[in-house]
Short mmCIF file of C-alpha atoms and ligand atoms in Angstrom, two decimals:
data_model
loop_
_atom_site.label_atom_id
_atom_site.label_comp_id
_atom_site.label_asym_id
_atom_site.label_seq_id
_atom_site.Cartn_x
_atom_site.Cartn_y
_atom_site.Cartn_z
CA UNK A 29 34.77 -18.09 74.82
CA UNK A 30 31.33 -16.18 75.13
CA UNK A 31 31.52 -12.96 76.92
CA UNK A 32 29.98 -13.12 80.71
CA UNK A 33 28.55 -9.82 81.48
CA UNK A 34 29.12 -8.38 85.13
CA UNK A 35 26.23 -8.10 87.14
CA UNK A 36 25.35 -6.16 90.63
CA UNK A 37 26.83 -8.37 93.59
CA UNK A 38 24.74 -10.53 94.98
CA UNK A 39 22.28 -11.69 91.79
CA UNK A 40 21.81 -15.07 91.70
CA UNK A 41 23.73 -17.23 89.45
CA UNK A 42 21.51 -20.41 88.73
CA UNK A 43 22.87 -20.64 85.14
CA UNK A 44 26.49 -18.85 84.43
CA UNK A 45 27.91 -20.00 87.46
CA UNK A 46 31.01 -21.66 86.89
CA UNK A 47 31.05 -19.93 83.29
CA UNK A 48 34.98 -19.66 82.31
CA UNK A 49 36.46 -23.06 84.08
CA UNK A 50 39.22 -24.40 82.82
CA UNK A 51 37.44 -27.43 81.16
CA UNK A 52 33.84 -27.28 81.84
CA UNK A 53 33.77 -30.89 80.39
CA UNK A 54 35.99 -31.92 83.62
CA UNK A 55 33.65 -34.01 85.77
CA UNK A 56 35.46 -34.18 88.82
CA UNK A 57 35.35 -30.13 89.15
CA UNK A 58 31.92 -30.05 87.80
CA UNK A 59 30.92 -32.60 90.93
CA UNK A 60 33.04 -30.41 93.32
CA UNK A 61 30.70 -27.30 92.34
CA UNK A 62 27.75 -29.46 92.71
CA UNK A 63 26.24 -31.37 89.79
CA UNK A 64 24.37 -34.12 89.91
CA UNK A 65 23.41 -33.52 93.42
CA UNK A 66 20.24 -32.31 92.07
CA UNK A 67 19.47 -35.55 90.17
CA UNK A 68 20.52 -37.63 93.25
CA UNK A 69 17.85 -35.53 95.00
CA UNK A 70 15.37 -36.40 93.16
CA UNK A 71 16.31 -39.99 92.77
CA UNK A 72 16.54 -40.42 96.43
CA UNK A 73 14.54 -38.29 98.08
CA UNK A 74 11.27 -36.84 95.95
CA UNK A 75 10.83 -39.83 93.29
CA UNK A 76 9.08 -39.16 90.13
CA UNK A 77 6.47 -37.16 91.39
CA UNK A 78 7.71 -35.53 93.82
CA UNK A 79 10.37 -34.27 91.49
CA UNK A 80 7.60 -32.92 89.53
CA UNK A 81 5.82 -31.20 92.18
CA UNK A 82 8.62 -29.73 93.62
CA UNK A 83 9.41 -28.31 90.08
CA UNK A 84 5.63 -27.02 90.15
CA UNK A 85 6.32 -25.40 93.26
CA UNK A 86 9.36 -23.40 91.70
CA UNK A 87 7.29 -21.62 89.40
CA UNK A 88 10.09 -22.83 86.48
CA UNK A 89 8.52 -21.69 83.25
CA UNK A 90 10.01 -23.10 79.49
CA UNK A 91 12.79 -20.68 78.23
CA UNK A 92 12.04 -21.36 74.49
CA UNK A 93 9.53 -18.65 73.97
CA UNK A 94 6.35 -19.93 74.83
CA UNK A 95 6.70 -19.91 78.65
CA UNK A 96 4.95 -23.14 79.20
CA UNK A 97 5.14 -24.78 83.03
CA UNK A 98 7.64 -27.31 83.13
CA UNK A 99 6.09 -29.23 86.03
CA UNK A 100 2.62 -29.07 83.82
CA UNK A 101 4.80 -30.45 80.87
CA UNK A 102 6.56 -33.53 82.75
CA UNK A 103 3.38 -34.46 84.21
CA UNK A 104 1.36 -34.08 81.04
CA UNK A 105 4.27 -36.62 79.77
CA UNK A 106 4.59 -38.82 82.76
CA UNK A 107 0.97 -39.68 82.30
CA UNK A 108 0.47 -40.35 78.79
CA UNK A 109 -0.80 -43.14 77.57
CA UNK A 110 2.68 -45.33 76.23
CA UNK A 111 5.03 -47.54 77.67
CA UNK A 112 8.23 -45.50 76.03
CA UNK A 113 9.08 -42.01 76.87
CA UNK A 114 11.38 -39.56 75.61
CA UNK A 115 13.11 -36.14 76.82
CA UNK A 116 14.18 -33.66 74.28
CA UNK A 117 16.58 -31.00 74.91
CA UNK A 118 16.15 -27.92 72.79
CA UNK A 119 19.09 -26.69 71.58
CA UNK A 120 19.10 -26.09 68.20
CA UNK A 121 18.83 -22.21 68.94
CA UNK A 122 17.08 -21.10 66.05
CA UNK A 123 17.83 -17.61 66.10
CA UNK A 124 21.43 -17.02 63.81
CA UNK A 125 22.10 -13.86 65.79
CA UNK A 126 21.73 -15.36 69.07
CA UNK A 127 24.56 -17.60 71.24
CA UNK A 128 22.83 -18.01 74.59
CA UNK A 129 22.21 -21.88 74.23
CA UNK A 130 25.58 -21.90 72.73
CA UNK A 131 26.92 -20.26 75.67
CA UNK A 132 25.27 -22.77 78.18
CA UNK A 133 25.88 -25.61 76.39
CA UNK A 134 29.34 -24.63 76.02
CA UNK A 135 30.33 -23.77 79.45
CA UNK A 136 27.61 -25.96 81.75
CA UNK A 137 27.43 -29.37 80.04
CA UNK A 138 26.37 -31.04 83.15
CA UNK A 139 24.31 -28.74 83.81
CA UNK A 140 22.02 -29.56 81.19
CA UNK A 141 22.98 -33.32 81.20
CA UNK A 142 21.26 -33.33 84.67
CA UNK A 143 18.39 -31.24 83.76
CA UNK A 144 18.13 -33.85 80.83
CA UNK A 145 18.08 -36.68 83.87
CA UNK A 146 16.01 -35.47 85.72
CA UNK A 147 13.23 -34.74 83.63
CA UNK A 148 13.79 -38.45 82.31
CA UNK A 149 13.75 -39.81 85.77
CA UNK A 150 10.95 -37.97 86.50
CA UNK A 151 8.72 -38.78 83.22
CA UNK A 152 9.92 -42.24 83.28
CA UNK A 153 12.06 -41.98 79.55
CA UNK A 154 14.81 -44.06 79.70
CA UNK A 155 16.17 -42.78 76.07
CA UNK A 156 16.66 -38.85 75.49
CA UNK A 157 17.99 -36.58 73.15
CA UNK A 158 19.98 -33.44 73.42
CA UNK A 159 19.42 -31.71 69.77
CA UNK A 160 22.06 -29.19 68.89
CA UNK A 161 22.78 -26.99 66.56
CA UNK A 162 25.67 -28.69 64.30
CA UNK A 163 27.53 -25.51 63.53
CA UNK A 164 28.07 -25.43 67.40
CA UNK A 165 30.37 -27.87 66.96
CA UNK A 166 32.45 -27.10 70.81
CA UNK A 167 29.17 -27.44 72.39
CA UNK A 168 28.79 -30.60 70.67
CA UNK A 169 31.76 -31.63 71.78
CA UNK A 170 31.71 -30.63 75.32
CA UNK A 171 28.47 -32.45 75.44
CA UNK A 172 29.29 -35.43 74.19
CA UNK A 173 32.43 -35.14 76.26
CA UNK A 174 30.12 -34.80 79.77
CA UNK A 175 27.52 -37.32 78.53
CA UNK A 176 30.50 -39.98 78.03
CA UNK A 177 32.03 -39.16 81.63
CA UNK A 178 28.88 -39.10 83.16
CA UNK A 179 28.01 -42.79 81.97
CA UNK A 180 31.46 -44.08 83.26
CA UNK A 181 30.95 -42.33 86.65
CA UNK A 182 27.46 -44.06 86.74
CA UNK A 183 25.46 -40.61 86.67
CA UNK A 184 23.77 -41.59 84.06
CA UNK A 185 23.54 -45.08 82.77
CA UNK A 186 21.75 -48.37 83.07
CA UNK A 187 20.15 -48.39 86.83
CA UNK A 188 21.02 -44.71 87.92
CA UNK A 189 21.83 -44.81 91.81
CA UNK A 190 20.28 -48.11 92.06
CA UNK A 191 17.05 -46.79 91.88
CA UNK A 192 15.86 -49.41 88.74
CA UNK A 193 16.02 -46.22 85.89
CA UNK A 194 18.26 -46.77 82.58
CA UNK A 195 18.61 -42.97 81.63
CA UNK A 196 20.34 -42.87 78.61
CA UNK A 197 21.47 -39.64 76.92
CA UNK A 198 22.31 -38.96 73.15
CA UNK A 199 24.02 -35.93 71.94
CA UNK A 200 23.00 -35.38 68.28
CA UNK A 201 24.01 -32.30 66.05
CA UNK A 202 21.34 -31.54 63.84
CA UNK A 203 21.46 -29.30 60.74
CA UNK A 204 18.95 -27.16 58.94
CA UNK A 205 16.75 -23.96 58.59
CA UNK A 206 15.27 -21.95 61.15
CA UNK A 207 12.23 -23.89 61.67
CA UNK A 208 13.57 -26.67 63.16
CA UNK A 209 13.99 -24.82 66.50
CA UNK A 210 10.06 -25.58 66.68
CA UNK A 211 9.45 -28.56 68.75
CA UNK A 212 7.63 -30.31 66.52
CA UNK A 213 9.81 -29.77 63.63
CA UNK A 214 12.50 -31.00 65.69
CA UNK A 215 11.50 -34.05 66.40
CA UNK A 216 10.28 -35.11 62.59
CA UNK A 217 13.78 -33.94 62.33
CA UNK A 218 15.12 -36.29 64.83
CA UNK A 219 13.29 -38.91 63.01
CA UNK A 220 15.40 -38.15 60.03
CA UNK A 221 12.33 -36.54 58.51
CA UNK A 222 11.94 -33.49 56.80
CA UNK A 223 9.20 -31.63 58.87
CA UNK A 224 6.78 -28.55 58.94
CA UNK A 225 5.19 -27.92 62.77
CA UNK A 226 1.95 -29.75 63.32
CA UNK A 227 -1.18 -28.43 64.13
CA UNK A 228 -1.36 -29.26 68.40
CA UNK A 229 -3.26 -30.49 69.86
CA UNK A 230 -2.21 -33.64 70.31
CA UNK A 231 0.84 -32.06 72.18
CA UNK A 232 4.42 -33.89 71.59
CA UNK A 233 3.66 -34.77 75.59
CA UNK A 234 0.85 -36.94 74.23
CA UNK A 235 2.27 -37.56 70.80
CA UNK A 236 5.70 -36.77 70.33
CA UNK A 237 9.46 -38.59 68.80
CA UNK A 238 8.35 -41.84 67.19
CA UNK A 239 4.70 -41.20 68.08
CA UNK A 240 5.97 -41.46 71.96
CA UNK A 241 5.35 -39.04 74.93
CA UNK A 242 8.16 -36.86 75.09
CA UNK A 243 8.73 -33.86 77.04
CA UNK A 244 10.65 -30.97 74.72
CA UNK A 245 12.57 -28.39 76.45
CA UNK A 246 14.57 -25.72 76.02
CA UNK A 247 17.86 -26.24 77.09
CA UNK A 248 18.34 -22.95 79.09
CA UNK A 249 15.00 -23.96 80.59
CA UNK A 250 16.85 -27.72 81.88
CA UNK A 251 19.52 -25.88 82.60
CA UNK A 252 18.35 -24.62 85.76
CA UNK A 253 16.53 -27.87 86.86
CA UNK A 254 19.63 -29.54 88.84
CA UNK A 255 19.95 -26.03 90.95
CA UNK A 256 15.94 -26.10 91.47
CA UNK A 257 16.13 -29.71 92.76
CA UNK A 258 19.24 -29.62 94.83
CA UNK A 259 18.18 -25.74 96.47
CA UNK A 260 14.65 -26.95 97.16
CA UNK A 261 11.66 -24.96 95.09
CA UNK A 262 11.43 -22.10 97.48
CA UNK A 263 15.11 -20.77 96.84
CA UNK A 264 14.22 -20.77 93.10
CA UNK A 265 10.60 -19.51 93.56
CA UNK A 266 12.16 -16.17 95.92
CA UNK A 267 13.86 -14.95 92.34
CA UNK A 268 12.64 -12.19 90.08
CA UNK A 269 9.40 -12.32 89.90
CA UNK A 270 6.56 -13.90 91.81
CA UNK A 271 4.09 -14.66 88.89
CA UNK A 272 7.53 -15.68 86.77
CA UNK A 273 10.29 -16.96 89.43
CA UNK A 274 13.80 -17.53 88.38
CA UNK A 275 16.89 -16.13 86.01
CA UNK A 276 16.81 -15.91 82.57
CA UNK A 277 19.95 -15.49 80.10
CA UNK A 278 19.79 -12.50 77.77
CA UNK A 279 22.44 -11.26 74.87
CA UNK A 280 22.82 -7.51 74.53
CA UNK A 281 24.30 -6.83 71.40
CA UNK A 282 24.31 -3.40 69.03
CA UNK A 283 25.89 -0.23 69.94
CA UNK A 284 27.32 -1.17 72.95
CA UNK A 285 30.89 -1.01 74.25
CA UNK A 286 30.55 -4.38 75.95
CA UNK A 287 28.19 -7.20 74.31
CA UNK A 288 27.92 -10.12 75.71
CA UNK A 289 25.39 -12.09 77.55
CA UNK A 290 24.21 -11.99 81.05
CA UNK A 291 21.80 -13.85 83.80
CA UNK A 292 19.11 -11.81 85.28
CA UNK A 293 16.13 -12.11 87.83
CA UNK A 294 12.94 -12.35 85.56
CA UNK A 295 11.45 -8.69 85.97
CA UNK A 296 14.79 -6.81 85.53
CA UNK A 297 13.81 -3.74 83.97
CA UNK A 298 14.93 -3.51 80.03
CA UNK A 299 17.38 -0.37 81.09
CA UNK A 300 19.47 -2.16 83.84
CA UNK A 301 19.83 -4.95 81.14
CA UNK A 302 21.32 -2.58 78.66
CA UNK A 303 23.35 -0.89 80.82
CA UNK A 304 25.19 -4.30 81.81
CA UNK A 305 27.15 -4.09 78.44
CA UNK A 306 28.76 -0.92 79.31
CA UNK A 307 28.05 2.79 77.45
CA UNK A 308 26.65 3.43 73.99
CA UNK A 309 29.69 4.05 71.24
CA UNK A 310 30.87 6.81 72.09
CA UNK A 311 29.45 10.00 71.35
CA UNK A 312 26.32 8.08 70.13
CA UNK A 313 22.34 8.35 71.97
CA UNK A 314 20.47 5.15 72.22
CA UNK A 315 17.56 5.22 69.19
CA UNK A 316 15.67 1.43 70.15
CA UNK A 317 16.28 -1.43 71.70
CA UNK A 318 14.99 -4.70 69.15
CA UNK A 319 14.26 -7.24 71.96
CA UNK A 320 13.20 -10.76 71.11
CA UNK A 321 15.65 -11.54 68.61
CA UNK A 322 14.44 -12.13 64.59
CA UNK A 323 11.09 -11.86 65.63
CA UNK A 324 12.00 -8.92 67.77
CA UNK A 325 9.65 -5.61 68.96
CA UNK A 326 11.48 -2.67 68.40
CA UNK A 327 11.37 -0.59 71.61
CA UNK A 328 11.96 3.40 71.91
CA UNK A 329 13.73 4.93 74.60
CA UNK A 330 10.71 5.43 77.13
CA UNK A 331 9.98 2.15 77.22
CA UNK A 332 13.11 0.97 78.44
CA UNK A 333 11.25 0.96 82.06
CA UNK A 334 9.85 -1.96 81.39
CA UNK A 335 10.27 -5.36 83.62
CA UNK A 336 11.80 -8.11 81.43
CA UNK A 337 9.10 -10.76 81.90
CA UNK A 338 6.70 -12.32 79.13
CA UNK A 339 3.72 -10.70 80.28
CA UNK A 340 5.65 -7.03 80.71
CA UNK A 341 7.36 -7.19 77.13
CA UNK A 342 3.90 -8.25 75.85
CA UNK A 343 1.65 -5.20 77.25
CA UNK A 344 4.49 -2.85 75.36
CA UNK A 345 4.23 -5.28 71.89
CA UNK A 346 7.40 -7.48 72.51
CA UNK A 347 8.23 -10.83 73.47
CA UNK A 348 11.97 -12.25 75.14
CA UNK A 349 11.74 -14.67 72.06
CA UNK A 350 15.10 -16.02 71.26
CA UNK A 351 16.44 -13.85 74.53
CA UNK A 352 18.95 -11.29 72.09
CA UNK A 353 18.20 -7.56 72.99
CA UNK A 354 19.68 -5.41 70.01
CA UNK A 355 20.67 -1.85 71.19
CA UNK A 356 20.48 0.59 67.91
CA UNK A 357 21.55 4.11 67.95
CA UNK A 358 20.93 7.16 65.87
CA UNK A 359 22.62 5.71 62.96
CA UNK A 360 20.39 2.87 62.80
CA UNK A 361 16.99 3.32 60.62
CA UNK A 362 14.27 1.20 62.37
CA UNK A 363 12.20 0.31 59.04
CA UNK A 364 15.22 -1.20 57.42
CA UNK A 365 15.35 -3.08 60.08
CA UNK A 366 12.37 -3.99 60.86
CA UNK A 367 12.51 -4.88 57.21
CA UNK A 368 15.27 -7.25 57.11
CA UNK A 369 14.27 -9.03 59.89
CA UNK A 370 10.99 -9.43 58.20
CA UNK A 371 12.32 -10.54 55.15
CA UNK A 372 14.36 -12.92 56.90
CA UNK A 373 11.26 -14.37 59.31
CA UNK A 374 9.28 -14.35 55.62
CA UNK A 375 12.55 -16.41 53.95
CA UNK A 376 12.11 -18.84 56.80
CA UNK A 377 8.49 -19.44 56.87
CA UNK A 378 8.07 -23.22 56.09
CA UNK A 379 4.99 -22.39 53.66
CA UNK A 380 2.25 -24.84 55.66
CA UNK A 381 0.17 -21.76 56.07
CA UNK A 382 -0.89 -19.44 53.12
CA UNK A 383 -1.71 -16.52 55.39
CA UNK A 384 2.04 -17.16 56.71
CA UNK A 385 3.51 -18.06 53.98
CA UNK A 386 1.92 -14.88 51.59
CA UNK A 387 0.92 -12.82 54.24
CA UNK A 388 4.90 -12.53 55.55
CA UNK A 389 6.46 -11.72 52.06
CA UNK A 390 3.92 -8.77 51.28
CA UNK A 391 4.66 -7.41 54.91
CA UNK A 392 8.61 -7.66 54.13
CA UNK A 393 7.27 -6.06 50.38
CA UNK A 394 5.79 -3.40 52.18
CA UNK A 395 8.83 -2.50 54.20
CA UNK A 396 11.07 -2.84 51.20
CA UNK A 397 8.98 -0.57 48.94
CA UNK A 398 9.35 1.82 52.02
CA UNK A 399 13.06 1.72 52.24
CA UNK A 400 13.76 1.77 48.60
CA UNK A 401 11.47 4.96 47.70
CA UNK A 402 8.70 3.14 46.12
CA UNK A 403 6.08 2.99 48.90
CA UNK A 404 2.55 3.16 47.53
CA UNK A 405 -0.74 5.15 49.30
CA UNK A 406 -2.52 2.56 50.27
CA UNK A 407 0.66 0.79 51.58
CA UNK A 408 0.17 2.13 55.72
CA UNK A 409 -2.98 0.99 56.31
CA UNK A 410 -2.29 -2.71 54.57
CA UNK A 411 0.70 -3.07 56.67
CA UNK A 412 -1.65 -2.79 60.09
CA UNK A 413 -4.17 -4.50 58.19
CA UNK A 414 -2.16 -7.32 56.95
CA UNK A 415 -0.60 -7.79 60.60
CA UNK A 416 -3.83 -8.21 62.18
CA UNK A 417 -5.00 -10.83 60.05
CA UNK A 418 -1.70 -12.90 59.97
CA UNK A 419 -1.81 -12.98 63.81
CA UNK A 420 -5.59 -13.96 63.44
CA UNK A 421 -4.84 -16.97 61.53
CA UNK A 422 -0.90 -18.12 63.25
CA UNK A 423 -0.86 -22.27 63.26
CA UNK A 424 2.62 -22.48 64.76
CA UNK A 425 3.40 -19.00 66.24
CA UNK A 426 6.29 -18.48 63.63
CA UNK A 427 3.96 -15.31 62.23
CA UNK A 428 2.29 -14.51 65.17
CA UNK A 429 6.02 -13.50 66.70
CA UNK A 430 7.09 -12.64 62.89
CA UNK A 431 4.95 -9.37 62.36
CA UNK A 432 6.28 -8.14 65.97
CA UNK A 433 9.34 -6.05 63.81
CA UNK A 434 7.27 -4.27 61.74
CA UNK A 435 4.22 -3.57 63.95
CA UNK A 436 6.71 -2.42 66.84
CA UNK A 437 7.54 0.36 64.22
CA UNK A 438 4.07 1.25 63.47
CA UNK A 439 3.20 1.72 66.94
CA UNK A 440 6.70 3.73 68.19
CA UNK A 441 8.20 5.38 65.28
CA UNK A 442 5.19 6.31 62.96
CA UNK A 443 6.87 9.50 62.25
CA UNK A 444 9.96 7.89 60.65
CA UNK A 445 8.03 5.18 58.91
CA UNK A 446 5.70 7.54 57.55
CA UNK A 447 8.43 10.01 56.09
CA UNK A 448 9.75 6.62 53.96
CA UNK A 449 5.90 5.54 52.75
CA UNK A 450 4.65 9.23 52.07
CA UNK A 451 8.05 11.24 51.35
CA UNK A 452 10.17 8.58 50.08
CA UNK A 453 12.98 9.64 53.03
CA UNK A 454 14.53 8.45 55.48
CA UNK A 455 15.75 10.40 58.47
CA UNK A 456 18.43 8.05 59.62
CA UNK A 457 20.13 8.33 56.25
CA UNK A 458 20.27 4.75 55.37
CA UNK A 459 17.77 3.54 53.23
CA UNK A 460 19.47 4.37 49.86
CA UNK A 461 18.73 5.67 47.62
CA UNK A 462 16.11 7.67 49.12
CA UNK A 463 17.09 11.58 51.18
CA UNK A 464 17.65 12.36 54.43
CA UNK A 465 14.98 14.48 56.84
CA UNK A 466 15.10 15.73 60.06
CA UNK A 467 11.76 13.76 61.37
CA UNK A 468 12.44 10.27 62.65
CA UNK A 469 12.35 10.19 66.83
CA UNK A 470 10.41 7.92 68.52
CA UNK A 471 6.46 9.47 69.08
C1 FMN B 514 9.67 -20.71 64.70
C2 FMN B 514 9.99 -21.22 66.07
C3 FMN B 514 11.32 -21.34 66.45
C4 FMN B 514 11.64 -21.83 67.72
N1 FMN B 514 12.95 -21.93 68.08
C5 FMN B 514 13.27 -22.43 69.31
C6 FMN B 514 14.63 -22.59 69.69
O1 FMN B 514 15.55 -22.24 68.95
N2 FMN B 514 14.89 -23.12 70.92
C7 FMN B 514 13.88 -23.50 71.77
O2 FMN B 514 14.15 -24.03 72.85
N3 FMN B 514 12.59 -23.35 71.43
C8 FMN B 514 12.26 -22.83 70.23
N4 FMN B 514 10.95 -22.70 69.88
C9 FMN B 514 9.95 -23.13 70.86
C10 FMN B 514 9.77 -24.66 70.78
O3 FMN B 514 8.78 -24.95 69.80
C11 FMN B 514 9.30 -25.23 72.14
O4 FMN B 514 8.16 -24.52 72.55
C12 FMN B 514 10.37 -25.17 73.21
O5 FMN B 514 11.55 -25.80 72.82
C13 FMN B 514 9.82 -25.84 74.48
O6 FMN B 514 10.73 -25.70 75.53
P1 FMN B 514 10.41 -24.89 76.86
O7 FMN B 514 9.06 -25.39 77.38
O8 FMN B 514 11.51 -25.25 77.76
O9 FMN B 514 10.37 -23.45 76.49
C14 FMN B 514 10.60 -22.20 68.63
C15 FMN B 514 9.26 -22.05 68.23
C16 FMN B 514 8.96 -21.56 66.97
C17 FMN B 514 7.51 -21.39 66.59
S1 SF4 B 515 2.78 -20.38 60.61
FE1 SF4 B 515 4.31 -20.18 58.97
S2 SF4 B 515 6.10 -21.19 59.71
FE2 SF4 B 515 4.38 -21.85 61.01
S3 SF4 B 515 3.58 -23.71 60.05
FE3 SF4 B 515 2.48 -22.05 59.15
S4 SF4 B 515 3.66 -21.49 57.28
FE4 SF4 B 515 4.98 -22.73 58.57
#
């Protein structure tokens, strides 16, 4: 079972609550605590587009990185040319490091079974697809589980409520590389294709699983849509932040007594997150904090101030990417890892785009020449070099997000990168076989 942070009393809990239940597959309890009530909302009571505009009026933003409107998605879908829709649940979680879909998917099946309805209903997609992960093989389960009992209770079905929709849900385990967390990977994927992200526009909304409008989400994003519907828009829209409304699920893993993940109000500042999972290991000082995930920035102390929201993270060179906030202390050196997860964004890379696909292998070069002793002159200016131009010329925003590790280390700990590329040393004492020095906090 995933580890539920604590939080302050009285946060809102749109997403973890019920976390921990007995059997979260268990219909009858998961009726008793409210599901479906959304979806019977919005059958009932707001139609199609109503649905949609009261999700507009939540301010409920996609939780799969990009941020995108959901209302601005369902309607782009609902009025595409086509006569067959489809609604695709993210949850292939990309990120190997991360477990927050995992989590959800584990412990609030219905949850995103009604988000998944509801977004059909309101589209009009009467087949839909929850993609998961295969090696999350309980949530696939569970799912399948909730999906069955749902049908059988009439939740879901052939002529939901009465109201003349078939919404028909498929759990399918999918397995592969990183990529396929990218929408449009995912669905050549659910196509039984092998798949590298297409060039958008047109937008899977347009053009999406067998050529078909389709609405992608993230599941953490559809997650929340039953609560939104069945507490009315304003509820939602009076959480964290007024530009971004709502919770959000983060992982805070590292040095930390207590890992685990948590929900927060969108504009929590980075600090209070951290300091959910309990003190650094003991007798240890907090070095960074690598938020994002894989594509990660990596964040000194002074900017732990900052309000966990897309456009905060971005102004100090970060994103919330795959949601995982990595606590590293002294022991850690932040250009091997910044290097690693290069190598590992560079290893993933489908290859569609040569500035990606070269561009990301001589940044992880870069960093490895650095942590092995073998850094070359010329090597810190083509790092910020190189960076700016594979961010010039991103297609899917796999390097855009991918140079974040290494840049975040130009920008907040040029002294420690600079005693690997023009001393051959590192201060942390990692990168072997190169010496230790005293430089190395962040400037
Ligand atoms: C390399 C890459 C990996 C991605 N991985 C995921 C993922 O694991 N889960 C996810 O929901 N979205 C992921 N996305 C974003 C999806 O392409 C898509 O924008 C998202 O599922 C849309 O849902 P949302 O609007 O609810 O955020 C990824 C994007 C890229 C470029
Ligand atoms: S940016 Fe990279 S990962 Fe994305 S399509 Fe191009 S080569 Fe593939």
């Amino acid at each position: 079972m995933t580890t539920l942070l604590a939080t302050p009393a009285g946060w809102p809990r749109v997403l973890t609550a019920g976390f921990g239940a007995a059997d979260p597959a268990d219909l009858d309890a998961a009726i008793a605590a409210g599901a479906f009530e959304g979806l019977k909302r919005a059958i009932r009571t707001h139609g199609p587009t109503g649905t949609i505009a009261l999700l507009r009026a939540s301010g409920l933003r996609g939780r799969g990185g990009g941020g995108y409107p959901t209302a601005d998605k369902w309607h782009a879908c609902a009025t595409a040319d086509g006569t067959v829709r489809h609604v695709v649940a993210n949850g292939y979680e990309a990120d190997p490091a991360t477990h927050i879909a995992k989590a959800l998917m584990e412990e609030r099946p219905y949850a995103i079974v009604e988000g998944v309805a509801i977004a059909a209903f309101a589209v009009g997609a009467t087949e839909s697809i929850i993609a998961v992960r295969a090696e999350y093989g309980e949530a696939v389960r569970r799912l399948q589980e909730a999906v069955a009992r749902a049908e059988a209770a009439g939740h879901i079905g052939a002529n939901v409520l009465g109201s003349g929709h078939d919404i028909f849900i498929e759990v399918r385990p999918l397995r592969g590389a990183y990529m396929i967390g990218e929408e449009t990977v995912l669905l050549k994927a659910l196509e039984g294709k092998r798949g590298q992200p297409e060039q958008r526009p047109p937008y899977p909304t347009e053009r999406g699983l067998w050529d078909r409008p389709t609405v992608v989400n993230d599941v953490v994003t559809l997650g929340a849509v039953g609560w939104i519907v069945a507490n009315g828009a304003e509820a939602y829209a009076s959480i964290g932040e007024a530009a971004t409304p709502g919770t959000v699920l983060v992982q805070v893993a590292g040095a930390v007594e207590e890992p685990g993940i948590a929900e927060v109000p969108i504009g929590t500042r980075l600090r209070d997150i951290v300091d959910l999972a309990g003190k650094m290991a003991s007798g240890h000082r907090l070095k960074a904090v690598a938020v994002g995930g894989v594509t990660g920035g990596i964040l000194p102390p002074r900017e732990l101030d900052t309000p966990y929201s897309a456009a905060a993270l971005r102004e100090v060179g970060a994103h919330a990417g795959s949601g995982s906030i990595l606590v590293a202390d002294e022991r850690t050196c932040v250009v091997d890892l910044a290097t690693l997860l290069t190598r590992y964004c560079a290893d993933e890379a489908c290859g569609k785009a040569i500035p990606c696909r070269i561009g990301l292998r001589r940044l992880a070069e870069i960093g490895e020449r650095a942590v092995s002793g073998h850094a070359r002159p010329a090597d810190p200016t083509l790092l910020a070099d190189l960076s700016t131009d594979i961010v010039a010329s991103a297609l899917c925003g796999h390097e855009r997000a991918a140079v974040t590790p290494l840049t975040s280390v130009l920008r907040y700990f040029r002294p420690e990168l600079d005693e690997h590329l023009l001393r051959s040393a590192c201060p942390a004492g990692v990168c072997h076989p190169i010496g230790v020095t005293s430089a190395g906090s962040a400037t």
